[in-house]
mmCIF file of C-alpha atoms in Angstrom:
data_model
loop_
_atom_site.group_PDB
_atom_site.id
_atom_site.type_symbol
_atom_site.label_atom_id
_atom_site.label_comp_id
_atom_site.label_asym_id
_atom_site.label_seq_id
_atom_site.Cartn_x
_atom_site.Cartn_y
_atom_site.Cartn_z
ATOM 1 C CA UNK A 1 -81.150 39.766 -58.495
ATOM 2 C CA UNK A 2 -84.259 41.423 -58.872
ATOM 3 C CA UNK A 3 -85.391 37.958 -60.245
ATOM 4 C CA UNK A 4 -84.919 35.860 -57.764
ATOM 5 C CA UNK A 5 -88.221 33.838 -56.918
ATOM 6 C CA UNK A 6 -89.723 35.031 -59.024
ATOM 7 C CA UNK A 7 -92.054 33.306 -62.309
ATOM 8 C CA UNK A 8 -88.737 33.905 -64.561
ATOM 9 C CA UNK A 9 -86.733 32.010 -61.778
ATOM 10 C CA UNK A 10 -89.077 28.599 -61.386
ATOM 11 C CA UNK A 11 -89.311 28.694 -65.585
ATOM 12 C CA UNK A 12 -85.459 28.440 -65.475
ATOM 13 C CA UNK A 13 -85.713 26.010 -62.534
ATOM 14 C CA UNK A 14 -88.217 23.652 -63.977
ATOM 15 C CA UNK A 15 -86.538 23.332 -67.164
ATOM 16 C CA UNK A 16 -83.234 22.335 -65.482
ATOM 17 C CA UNK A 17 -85.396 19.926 -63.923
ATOM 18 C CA UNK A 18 -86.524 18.276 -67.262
ATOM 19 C CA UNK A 19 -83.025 18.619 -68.364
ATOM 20 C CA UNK A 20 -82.129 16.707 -65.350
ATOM 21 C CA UNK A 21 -84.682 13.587 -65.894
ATOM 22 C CA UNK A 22 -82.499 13.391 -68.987
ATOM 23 C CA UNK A 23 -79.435 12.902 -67.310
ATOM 24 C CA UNK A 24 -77.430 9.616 -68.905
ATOM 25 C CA UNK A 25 -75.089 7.694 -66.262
ATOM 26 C CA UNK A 26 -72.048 6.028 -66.703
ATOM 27 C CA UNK A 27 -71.661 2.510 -67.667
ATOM 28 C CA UNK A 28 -69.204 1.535 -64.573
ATOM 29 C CA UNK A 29 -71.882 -0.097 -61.872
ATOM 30 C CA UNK A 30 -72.173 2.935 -59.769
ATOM 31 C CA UNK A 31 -75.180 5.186 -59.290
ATOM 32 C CA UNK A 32 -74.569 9.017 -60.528
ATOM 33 C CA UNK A 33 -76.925 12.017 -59.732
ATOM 34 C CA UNK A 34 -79.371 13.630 -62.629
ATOM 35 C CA UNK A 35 -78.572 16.984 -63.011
ATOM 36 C CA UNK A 36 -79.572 19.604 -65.623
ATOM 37 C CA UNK A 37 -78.270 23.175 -66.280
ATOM 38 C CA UNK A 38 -79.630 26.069 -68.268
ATOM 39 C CA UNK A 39 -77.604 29.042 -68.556
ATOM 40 C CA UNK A 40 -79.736 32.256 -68.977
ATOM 41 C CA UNK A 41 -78.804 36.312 -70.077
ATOM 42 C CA UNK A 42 -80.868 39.185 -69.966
ATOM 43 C CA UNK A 43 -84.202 36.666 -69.748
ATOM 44 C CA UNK A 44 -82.616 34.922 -72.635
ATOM 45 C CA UNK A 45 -81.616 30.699 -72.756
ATOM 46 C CA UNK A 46 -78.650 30.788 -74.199
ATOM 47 C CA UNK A 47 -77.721 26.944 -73.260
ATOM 48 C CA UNK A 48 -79.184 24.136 -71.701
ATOM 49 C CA UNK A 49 -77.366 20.497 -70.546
ATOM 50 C CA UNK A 50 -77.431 17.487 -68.805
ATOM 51 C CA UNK A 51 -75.109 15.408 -67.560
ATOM 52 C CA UNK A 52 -73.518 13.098 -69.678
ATOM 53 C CA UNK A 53 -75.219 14.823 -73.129
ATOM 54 C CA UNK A 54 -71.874 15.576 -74.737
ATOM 55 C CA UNK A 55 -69.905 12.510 -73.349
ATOM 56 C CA UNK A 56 -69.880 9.977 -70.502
ATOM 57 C CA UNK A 57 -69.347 11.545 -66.965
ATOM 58 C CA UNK A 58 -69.324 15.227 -68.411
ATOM 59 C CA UNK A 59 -71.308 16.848 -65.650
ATOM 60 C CA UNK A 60 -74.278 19.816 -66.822
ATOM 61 C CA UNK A 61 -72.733 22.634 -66.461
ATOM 62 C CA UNK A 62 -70.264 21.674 -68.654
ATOM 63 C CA UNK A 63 -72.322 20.208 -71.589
ATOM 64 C CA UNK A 64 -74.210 23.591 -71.561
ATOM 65 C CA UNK A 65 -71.049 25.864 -71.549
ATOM 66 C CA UNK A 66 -69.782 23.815 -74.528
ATOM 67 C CA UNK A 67 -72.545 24.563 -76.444
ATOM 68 C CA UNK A 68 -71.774 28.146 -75.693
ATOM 69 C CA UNK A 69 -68.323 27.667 -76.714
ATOM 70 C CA UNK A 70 -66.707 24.390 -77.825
ATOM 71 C CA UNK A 71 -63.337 25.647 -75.663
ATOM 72 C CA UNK A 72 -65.133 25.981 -72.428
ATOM 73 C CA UNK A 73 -62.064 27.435 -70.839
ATOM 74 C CA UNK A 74 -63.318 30.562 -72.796
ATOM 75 C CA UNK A 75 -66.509 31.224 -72.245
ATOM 76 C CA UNK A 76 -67.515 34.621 -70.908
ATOM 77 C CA UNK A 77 -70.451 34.315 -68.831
ATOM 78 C CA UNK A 78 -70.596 37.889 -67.277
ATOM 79 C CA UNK A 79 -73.942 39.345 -66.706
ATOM 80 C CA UNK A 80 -75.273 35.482 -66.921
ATOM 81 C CA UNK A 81 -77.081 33.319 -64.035
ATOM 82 C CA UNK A 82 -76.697 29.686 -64.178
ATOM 83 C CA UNK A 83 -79.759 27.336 -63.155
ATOM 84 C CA UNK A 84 -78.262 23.990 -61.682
ATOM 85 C CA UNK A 85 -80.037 21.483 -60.093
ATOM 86 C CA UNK A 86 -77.465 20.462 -57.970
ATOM 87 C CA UNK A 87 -74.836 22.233 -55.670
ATOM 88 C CA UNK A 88 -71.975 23.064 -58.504
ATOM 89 C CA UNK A 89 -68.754 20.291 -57.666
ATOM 90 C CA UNK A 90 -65.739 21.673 -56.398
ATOM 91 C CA UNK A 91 -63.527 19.078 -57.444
ATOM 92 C CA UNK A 92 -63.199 16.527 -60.054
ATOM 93 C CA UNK A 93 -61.369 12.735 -59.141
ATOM 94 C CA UNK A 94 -58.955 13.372 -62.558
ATOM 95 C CA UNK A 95 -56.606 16.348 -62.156
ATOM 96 C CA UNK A 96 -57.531 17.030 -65.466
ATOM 97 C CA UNK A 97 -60.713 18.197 -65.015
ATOM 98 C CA UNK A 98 -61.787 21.457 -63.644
ATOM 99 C CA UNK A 99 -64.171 21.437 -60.881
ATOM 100 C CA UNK A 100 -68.010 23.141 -61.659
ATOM 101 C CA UNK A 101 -67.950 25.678 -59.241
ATOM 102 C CA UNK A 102 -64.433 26.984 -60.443
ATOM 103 C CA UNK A 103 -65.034 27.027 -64.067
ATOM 104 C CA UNK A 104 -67.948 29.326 -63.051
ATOM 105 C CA UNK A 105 -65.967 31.816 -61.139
ATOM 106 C CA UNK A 106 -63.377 31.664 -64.314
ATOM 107 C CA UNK A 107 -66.342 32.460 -66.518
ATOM 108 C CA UNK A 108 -67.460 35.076 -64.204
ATOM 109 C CA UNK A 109 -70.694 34.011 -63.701
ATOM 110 C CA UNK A 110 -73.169 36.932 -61.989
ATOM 111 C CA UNK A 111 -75.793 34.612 -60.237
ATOM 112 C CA UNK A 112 -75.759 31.089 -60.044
ATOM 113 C CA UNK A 113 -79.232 29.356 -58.869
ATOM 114 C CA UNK A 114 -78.909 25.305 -57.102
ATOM 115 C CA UNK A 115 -81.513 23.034 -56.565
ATOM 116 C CA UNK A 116 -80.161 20.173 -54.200
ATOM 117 C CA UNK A 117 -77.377 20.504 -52.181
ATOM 118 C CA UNK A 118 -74.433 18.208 -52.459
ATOM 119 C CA UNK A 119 -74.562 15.766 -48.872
ATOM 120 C CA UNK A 120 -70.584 15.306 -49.387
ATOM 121 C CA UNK A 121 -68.426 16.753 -47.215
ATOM 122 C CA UNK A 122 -65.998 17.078 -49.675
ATOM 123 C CA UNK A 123 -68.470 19.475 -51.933
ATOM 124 C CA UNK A 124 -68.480 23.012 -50.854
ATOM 125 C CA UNK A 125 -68.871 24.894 -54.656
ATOM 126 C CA UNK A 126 -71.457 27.076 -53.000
ATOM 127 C CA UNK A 127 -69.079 28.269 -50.544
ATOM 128 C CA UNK A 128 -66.409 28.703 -53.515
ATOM 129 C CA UNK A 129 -69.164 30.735 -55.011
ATOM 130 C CA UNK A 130 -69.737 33.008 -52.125
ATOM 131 C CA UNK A 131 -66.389 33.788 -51.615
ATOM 132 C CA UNK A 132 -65.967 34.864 -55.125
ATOM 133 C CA UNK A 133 -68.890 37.331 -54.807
ATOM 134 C CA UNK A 134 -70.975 35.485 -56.865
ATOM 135 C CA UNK A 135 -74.619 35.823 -55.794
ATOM 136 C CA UNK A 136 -76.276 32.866 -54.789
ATOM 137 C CA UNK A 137 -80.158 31.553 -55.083
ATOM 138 C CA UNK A 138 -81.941 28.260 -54.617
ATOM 139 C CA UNK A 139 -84.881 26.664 -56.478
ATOM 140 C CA UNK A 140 -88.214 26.663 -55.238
ATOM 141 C CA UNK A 141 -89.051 24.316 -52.424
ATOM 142 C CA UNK A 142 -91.184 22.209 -54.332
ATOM 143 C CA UNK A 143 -88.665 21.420 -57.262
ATOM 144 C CA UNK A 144 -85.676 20.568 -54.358
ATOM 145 C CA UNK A 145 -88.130 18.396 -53.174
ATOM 146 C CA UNK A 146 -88.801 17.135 -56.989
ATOM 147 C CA UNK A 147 -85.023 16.650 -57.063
ATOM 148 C CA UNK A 148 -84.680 15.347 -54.070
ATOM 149 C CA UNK A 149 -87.049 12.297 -54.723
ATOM 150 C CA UNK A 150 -85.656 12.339 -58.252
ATOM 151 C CA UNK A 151 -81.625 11.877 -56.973
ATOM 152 C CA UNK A 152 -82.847 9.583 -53.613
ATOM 153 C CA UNK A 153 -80.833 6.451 -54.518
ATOM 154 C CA UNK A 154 -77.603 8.454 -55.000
ATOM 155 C CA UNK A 155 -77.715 10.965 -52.795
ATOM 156 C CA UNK A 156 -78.005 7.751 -50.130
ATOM 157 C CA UNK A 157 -74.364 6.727 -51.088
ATOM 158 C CA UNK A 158 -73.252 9.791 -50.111
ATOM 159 C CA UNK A 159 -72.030 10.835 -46.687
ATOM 160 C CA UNK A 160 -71.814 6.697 -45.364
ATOM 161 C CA UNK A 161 -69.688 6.187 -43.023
ATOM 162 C CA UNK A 162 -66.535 3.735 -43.832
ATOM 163 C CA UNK A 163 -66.459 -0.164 -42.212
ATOM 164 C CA UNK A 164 -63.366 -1.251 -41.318
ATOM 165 C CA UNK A 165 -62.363 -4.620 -42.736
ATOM 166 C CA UNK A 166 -62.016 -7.541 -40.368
ATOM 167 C CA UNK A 167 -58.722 -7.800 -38.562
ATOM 168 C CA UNK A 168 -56.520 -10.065 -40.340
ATOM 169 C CA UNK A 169 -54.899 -13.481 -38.526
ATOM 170 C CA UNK A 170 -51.258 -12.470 -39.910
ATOM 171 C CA UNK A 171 -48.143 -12.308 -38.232
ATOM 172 C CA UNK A 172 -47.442 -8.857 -37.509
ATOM 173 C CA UNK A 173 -44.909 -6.884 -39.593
ATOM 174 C CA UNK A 174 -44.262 -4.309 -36.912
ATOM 175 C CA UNK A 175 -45.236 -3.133 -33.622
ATOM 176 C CA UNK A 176 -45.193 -1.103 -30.896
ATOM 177 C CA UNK A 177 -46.002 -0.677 -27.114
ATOM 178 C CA UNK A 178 -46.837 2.780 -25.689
ATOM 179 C CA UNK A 179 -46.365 3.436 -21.497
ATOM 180 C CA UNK A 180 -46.188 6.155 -19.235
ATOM 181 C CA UNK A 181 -43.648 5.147 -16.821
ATOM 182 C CA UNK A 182 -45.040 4.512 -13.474
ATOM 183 C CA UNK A 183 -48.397 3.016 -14.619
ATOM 184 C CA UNK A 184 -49.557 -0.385 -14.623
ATOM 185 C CA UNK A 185 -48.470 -2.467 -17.376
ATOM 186 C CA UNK A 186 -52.367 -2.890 -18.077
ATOM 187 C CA UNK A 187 -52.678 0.583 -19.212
ATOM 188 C CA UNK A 188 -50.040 0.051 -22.364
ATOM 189 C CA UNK A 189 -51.614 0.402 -25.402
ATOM 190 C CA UNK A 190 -50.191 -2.543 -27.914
ATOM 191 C CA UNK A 191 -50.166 -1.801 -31.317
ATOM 192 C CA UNK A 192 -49.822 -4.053 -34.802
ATOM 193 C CA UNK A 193 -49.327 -3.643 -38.218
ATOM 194 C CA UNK A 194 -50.253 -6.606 -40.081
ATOM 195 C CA UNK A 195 -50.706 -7.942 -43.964
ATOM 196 C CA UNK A 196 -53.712 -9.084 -45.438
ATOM 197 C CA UNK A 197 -54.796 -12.517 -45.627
ATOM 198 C CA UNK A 198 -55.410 -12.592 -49.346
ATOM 199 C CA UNK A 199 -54.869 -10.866 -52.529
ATOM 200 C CA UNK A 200 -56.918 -7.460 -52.503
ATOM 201 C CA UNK A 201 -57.452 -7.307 -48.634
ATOM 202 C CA UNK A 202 -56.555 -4.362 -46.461
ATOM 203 C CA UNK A 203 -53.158 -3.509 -44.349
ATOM 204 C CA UNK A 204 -54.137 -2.911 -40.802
ATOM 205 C CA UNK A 205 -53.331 -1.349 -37.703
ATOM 206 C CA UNK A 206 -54.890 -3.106 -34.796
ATOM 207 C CA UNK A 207 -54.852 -3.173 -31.287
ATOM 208 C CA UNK A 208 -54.179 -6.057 -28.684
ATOM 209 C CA UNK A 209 -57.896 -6.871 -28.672
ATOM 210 C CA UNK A 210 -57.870 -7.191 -32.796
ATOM 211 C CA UNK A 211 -59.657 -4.137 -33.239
ATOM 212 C CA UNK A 212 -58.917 -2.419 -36.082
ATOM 213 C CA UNK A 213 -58.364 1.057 -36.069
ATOM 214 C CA UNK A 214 -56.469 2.257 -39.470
ATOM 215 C CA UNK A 215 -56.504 0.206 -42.788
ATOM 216 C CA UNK A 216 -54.911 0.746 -46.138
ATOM 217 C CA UNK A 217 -54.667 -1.020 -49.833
ATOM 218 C CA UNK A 218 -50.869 -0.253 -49.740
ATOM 219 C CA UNK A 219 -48.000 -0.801 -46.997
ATOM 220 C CA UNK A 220 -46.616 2.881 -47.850
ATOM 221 C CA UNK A 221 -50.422 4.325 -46.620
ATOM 222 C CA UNK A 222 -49.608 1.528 -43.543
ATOM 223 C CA UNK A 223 -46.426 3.445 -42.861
ATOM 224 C CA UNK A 224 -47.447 6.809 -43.256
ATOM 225 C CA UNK A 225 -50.424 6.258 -40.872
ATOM 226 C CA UNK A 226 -47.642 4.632 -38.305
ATOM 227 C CA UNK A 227 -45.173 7.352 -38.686
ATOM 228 C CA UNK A 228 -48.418 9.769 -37.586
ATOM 229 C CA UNK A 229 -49.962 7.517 -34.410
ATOM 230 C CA UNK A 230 -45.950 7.333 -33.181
ATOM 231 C CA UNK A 231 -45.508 10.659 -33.049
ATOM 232 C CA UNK A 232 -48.821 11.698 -31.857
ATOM 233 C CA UNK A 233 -48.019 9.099 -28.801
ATOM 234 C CA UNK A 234 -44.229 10.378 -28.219
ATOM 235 C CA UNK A 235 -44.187 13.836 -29.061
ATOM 236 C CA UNK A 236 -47.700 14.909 -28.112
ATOM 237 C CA UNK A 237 -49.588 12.553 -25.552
ATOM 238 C CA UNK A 238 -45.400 12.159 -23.853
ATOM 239 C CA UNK A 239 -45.457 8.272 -23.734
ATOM 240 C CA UNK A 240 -42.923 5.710 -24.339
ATOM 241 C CA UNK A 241 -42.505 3.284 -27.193
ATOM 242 C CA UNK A 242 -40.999 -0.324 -27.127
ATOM 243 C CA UNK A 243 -41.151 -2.372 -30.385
ATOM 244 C CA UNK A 244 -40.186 -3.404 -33.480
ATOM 245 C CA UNK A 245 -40.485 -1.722 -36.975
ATOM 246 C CA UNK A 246 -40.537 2.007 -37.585
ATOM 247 C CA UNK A 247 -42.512 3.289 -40.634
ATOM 248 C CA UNK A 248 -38.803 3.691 -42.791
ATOM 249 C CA UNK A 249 -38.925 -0.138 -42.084
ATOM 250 C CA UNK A 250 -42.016 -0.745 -43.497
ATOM 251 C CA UNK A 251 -41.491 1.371 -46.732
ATOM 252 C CA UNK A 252 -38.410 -0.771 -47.428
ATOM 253 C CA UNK A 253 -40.431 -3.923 -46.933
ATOM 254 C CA UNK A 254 -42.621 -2.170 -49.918
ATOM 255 C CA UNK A 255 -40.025 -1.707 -52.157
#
């Protein structure tokens, strides 16, 4: 700790940084972050990486604990700090594949230093970090502001809010009417599920004025989403429900 900011912390930090700048993306049309990693003992490099250097997708903390140890299930990085330029993941899309942050704590990591932090909101491996005792550090302001200009297109995709799809001009599968007895008939709230138009497009729920408020690829997400709004309307808001097609209905019409 007694490093921190220090000259031996920016050298680690800007070489993660030229690690990063040789960061090689995948080949699948989306944009992908440049990171770079150097882990460091006792003043010592003992690994650097970047992300995809030993295989597409491989993020840079990985590459640079391979090089460590080809099984990187095994490495032992007590009494190391790790220099990342970007917020360690906290979860990979394949199963398969353990998360940044995690294969850290495993490794039992003493320090780990980030440049940039992650804007999604389902990245939280400095929080994982923290909780495991793990003392955390950032990069100088200048180099997050390096990495910062360096990861600007990606880091745009992150965070965006979703668009619904346009409502679709189907004939409803199911519906449903919800009333509080007593009121005026114009206070129901009408509700549809209905297919897409064509090959690839979205299930919806929508409302009488064709708004959409849930979508879905599949009819089973349709159902599970309408087994969730009935019971939020029944059990908890108290309301009544007229209609046709209960979410066991439309998981049959699935199968």
């Amino acid at each position: 700790m007694e490093f921190a900011q220090t000259s031996f912390d920016r050298k680690f930090c800007e070489l993660a940084v030229t690690e990063a700048r040789k960061s090689v993306a995948e080949s699948d049309g989306e944009l992908h972050p440049h990171v770079g990693a150097v882990v460091v003992k006792d003043s010592v490099i003992l690994a650097t990486g970047f992300r995809g250097e030993t295989g597409a997708g491989r993020h840079a903390e990985f590459c640079a604990l391979k090089k460590i140890n080809d099984d990187v299930d095994r490495v032992d990085l007590s009494g190391c700090a790790v220099y990342t330029t970007l917020e360690p993941c906290s979860k990979r899309n394949s199963p398969n594949k353990t998360a940044c942050a995690t294969r850290l704590i495993n490794a039992k990591v003493s320090r780990v230093v980030f440049g940039m932090p992650d804007k999604d909101e389902s990245v939280y491996g400095h929080v994982s970090l923290i909780e495991a005792n793990i003392a955390v550090g950032h990069f100088p302001t200048d180099l997050i502001q390096e990495l910062v200009a360096l990861n600007k297109n990606w880091s745009s995709t992150r965070r965006q809010p979703e668009i619904a799809p346009s409502p679709n001009d189907t004939s409803p599968v199911a519906n449903a009417s919800y009333y509080k007895p007593g009121t005026s008939m114009a206070d129901n709230l009408h509700l549809f599920v209905r297919p897409p138009k064509n090959d690839g497009g979205f299930f919806t729920i929508e409302d009488a004025a064709k708004k959409v408020l849930f979508w879905g690829q599949t009819l089973q997400e349709i159902a599970v989403k309408w087994q969730q709004i009935d019971a939020q309307k029944r059990i908890v808001e108290g309301l009544h429900r007229q209609g046709s097609g209960s979410s066991h209905q439309l998981l049959a019409l699935s199968q």
